[in-house]
Coordinates of C-alpha atoms in Angstrom, one line a residue:
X1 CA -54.3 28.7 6.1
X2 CA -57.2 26.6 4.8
X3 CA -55.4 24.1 3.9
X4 CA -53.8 23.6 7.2
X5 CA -56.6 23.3 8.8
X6 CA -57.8 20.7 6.5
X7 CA -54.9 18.7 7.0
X8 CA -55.0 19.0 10.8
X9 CA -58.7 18.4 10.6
X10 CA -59.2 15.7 8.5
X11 CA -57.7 12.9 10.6
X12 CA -59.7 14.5 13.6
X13 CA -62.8 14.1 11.5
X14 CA -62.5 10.3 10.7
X15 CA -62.1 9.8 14.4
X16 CA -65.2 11.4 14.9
X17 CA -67.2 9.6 12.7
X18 CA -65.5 6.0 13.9
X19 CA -66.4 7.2 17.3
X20 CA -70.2 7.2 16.2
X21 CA -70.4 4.9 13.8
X22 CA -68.2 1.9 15.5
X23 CA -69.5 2.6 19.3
X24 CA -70.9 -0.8 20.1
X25 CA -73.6 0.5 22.9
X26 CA -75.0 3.3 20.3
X27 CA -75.2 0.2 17.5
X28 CA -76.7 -2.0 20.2
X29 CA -79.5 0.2 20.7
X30 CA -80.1 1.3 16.8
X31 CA -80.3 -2.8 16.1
X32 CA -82.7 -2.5 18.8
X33 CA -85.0 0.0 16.4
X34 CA -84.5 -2.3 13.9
X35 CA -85.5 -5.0 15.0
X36 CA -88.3 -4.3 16.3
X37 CA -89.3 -1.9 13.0
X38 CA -92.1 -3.9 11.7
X39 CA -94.1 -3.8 14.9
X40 CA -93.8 -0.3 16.0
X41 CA -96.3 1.2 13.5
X42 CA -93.8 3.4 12.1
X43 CA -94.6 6.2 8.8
X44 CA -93.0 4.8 5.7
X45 CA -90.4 8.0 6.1
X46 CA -89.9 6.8 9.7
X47 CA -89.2 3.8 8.5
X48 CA -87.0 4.7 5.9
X49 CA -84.8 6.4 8.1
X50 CA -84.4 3.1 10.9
X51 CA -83.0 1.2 8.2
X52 CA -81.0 4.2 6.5
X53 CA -79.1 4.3 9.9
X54 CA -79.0 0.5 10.8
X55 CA -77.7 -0.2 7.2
X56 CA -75.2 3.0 7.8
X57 CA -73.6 1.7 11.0
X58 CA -73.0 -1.9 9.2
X59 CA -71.1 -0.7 6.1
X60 CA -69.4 1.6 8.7
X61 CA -68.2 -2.1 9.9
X62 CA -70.6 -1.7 13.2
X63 CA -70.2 -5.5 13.3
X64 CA -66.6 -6.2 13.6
X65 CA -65.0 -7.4 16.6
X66 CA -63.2 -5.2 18.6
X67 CA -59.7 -5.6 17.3
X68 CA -60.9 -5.3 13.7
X69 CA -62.5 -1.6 14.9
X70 CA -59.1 -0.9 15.9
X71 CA -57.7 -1.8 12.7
X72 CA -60.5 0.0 10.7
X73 CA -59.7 3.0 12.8
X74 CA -56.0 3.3 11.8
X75 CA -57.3 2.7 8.5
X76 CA -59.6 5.3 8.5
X77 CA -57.3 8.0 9.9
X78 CA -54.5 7.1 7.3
X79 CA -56.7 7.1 4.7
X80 CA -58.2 10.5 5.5
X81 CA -55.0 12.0 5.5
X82 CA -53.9 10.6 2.5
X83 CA -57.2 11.8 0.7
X84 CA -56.6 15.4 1.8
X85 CA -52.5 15.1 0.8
X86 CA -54.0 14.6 -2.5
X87 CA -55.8 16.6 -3.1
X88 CA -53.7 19.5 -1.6
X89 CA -51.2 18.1 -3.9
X90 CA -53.3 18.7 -7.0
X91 CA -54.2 22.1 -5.9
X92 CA -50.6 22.6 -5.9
X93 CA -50.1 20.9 -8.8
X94 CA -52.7 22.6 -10.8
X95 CA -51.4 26.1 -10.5
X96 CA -48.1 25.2 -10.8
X97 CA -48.7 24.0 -14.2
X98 CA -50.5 26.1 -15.9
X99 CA -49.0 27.1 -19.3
X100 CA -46.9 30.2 -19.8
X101 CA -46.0 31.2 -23.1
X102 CA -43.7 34.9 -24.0
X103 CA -45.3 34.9 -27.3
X104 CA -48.8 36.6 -28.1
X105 CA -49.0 34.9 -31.3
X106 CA -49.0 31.3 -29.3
X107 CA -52.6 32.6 -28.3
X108 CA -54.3 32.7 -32.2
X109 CA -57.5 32.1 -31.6
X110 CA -58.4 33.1 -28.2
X111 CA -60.6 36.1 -27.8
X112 CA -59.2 39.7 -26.8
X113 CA -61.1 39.1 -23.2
X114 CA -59.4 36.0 -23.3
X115 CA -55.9 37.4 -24.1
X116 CA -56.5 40.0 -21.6
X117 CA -57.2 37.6 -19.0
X118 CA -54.1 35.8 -19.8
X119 CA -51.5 38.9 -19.4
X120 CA -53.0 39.0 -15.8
X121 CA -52.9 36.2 -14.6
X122 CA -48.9 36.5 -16.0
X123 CA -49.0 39.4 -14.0
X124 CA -50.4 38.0 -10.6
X125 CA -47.6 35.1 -11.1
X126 CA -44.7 37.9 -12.0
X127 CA -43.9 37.1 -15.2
X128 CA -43.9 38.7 -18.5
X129 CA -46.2 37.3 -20.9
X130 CA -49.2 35.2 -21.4
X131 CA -50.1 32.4 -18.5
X132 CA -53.5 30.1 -19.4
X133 CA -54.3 28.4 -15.8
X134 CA -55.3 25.0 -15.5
X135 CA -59.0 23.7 -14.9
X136 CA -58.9 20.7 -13.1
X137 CA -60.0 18.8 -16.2
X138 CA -57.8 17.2 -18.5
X139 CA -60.1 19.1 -21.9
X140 CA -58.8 22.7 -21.4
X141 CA -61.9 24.9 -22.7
X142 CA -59.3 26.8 -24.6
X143 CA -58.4 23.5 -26.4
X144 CA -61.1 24.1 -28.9
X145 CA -60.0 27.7 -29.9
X146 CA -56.3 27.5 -29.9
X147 CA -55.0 27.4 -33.5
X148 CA -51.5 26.8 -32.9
X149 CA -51.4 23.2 -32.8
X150 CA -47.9 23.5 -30.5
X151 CA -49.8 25.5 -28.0
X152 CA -52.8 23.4 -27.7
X153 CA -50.6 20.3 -27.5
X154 CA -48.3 22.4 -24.6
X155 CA -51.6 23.2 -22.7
X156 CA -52.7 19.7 -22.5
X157 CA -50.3 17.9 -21.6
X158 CA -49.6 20.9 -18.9
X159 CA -52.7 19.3 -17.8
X160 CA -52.6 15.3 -18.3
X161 CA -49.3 15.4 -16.2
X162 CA -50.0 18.3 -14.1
X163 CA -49.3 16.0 -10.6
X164 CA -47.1 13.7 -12.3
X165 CA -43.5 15.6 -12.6
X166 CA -41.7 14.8 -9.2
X167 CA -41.2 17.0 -5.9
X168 CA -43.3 17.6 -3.8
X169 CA -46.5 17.7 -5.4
X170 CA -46.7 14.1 -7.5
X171 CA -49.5 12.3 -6.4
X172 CA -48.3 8.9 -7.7
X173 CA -47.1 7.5 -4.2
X174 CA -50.2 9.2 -3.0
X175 CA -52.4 7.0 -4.9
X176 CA -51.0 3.9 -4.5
X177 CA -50.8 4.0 -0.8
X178 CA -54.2 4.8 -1.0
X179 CA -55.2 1.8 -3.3
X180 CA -53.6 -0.4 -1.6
X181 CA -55.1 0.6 1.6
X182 CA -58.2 0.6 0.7
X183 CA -58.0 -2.8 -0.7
X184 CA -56.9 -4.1 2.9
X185 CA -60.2 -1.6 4.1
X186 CA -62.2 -3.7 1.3
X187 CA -61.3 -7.2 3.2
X188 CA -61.5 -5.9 6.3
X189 CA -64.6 -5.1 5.7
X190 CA -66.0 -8.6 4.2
X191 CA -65.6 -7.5 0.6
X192 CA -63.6 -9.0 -2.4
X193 CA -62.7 -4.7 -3.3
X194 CA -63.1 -1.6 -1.6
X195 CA -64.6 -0.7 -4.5
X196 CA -67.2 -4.3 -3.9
X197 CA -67.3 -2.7 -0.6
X198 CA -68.4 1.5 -1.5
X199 CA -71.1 0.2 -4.3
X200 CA -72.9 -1.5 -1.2
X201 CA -75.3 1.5 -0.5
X202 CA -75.3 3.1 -4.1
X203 CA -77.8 2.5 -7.0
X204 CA -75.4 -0.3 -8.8
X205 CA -75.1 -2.4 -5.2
X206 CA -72.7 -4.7 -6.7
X207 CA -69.4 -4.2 -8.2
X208 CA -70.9 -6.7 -11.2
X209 CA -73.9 -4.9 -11.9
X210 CA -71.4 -1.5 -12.4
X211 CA -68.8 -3.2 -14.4
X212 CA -71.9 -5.1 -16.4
X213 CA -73.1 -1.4 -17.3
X214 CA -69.5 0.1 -18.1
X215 CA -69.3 -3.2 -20.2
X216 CA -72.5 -2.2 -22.1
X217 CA -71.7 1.2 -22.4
X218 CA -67.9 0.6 -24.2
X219 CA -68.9 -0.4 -27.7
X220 CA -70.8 1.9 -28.3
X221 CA -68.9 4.6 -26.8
X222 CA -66.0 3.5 -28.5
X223 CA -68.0 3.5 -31.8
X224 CA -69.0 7.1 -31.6
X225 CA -65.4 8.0 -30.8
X226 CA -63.8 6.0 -33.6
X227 CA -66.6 7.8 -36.4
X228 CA -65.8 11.7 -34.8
X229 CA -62.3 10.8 -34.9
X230 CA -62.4 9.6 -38.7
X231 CA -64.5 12.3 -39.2
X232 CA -61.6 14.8 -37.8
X233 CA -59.2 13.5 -39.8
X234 CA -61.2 14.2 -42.8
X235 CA -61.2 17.8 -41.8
X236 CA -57.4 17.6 -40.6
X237 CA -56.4 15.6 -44.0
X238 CA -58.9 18.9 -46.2
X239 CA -57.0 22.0 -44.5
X240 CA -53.8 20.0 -44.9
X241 CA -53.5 18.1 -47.7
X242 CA -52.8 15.0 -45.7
X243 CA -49.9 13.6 -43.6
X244 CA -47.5 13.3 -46.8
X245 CA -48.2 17.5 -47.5
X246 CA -47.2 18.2 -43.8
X247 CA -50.5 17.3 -42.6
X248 CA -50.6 15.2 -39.0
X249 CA -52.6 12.4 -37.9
X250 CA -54.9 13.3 -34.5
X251 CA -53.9 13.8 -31.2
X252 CA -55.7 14.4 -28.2
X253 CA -54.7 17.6 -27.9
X254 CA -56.3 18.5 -31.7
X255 CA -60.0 17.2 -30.7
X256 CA -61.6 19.6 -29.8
X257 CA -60.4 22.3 -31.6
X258 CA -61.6 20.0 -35.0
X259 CA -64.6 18.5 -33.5
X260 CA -66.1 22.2 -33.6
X261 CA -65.3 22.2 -36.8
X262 CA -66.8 18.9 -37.3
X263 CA -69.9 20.3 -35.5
X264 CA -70.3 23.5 -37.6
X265 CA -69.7 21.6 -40.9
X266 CA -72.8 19.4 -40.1
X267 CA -74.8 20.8 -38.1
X268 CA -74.1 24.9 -38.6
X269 CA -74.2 24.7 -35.0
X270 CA -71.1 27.5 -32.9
X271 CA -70.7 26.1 -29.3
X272 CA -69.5 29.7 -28.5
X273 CA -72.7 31.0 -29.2
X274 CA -74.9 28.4 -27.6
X275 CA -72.7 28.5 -24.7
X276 CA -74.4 31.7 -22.6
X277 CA -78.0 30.2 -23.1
X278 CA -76.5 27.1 -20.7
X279 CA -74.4 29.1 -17.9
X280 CA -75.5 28.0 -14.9
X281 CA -77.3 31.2 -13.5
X282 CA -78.9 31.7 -17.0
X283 CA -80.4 28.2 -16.5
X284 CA -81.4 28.5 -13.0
X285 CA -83.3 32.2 -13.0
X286 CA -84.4 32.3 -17.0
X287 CA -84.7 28.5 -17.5
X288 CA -86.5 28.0 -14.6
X289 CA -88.7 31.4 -15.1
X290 CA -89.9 30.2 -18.2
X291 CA -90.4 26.6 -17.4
X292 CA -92.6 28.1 -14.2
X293 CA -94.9 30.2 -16.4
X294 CA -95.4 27.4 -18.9
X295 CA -96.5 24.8 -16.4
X296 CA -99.2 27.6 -14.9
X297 CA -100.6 27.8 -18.5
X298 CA -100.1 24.9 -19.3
X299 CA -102.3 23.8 -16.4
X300 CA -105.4 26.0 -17.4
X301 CA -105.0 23.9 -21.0
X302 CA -105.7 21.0 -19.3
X303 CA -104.2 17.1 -19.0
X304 CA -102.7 17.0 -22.5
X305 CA -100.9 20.4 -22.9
X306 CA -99.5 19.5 -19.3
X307 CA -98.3 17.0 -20.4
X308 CA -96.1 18.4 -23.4
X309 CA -94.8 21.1 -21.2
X310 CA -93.6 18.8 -18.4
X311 CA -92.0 17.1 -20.8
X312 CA -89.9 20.2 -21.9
X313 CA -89.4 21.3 -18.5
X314 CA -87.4 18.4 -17.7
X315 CA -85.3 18.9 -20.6
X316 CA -84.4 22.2 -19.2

């Protein structure tokens, strides 16, 4: 039912917002403000929100000519649809391909809850056995418990190709129609990209900036993966004596069932039992609790205890 009303919505939605956003009287009069902004002795929030709104109406393309707001329009509504087909699609998609196994033992690893959990949700779908359902991820959180190597490589690719199998629910056309459209939105709109276009009014501002940090960020990112990644195979190559003794080399699917191994090894440290302290309620109300009643003492101490627990506050 929802999801009809999305899809029935959404295009109804886009209109709305072109309607405001493109309506050339309603800019007129908001340039007006602006315009005028320095000289009308506004509060620095007041301010603020002139040009949040003048700035809002121009990337909405409030300065096109008419016949390019008609074309933005079409593209707007098409686009909207297509966003909510997808993600309908993946919804779909998700549930569709979660992984069903008839064998208990496929499950090593996996707490009793866990197993329990499973059988249900076999249940719910009419089938008897085990079903695991799909986060909308790629990294399954049962990834790094499941000791059957066949199951854990089952599971994720259940999940890297989840929307990707035909029918109905592959999003590949999907995406493309929706790249290239937004590519055509991009131009329309003055911009080499869309995405030159969407990084206008966000903290990178220019598509160069964003690819300059990604850029930045790569080697050494990749470095870190390549050492965990030698250092899994270490463990892999320990437990079985190497790919010449029936070992295997890694595969996404092994990560993170090795790296907390990896992780225990050198840093006796269990994810499972860290996990709890970090749920999000547990954070919120305890986290938050403590971090409260440390900044009140912390406040009779004076300047420099402040100091130390702001700093730890923030961490939480």
């Amino acid at each position: 039912m929802l999801e009809k009303v999305q899809q029935e919505e959404a295009p109804k939605l886009a209109a709305h917002g072109d309607a405001i956003f493109l309506d050339a009287k309603l800019f007129h009069r908001v340039a007006a403000v602006y315009e005028k902004r320095e000289s009308l002795k506004l509060s620095p929030e007041g301010l603020r929100l002139v040009e949040y709104y003048y700035q809002r109406f121009v990337h909405a393309g409030a300065n096109l000519s008419d016949a390019d707001k008609e074309k933005l329009k079409k593209m707007n509504e098409e686009e909207s649809t297509l966003s909510n087909a997808f993600r309908s699609k993946v919804l779909v998609a998700t549930k569709d391909a979660a992984y069903f196994t008839a064998d208990k033992g496929a499950l090593a690893g996996l707490t009793d809850a866990e197993i329990g959990a499973a059988e249900r949700a076999a249940k719910e779908r009419k089938k008897e056995g085990w079903v695991l359902p799909l986060q909308n991820t790629t990294q399954q959180p049962y990834l790094s418990s499941l000791q059957v190597r066949s199951t854990r490589q089952g599971l994720f690719e259940n999940s890297w190709t989840r929307a990707e199998r035909g029918g109905a629910n592959d999003t590949r056309e999907t995406i493309a129609r929706l790249a290239q459209l937004r590519a055509e939105k991009g131009k329309l709109l003055g911009f080499d990209s869309y995405a030159g276009w969407n990084l206008e009014d966000q903290m990178a501002k220019t598509l160069a900036n964003a690819l300059k940090f990604m850029d930045a960020l790569a080697p050494a990112a990749t470095a870190n993966a390549a050492g965990e990644a030698k250092d899994i195979q270490a463990v892999i190559d320990s437990q079985k004596g190497g790919a010449q003794k029936g070992g295997f080399s890694l595969e996404p699917w092994d990560w993170d069932f090795y790296s907390e191994q990896v992780r225990k090894a050198k840093f006796d440290l269990d994810e499972a039992q860290v996990r709890p302290y970090f749920e999000m309620n547990n954070v919120l109300q305890n986290g938050g609790v403590l971090c409260g009643e440390s900044a009140v003492w912390a406040d009779v101490q004076g300047a420099e205890g402040y100091s130390g627990v702001a700093s730890g506050c923030a961490g939480v």
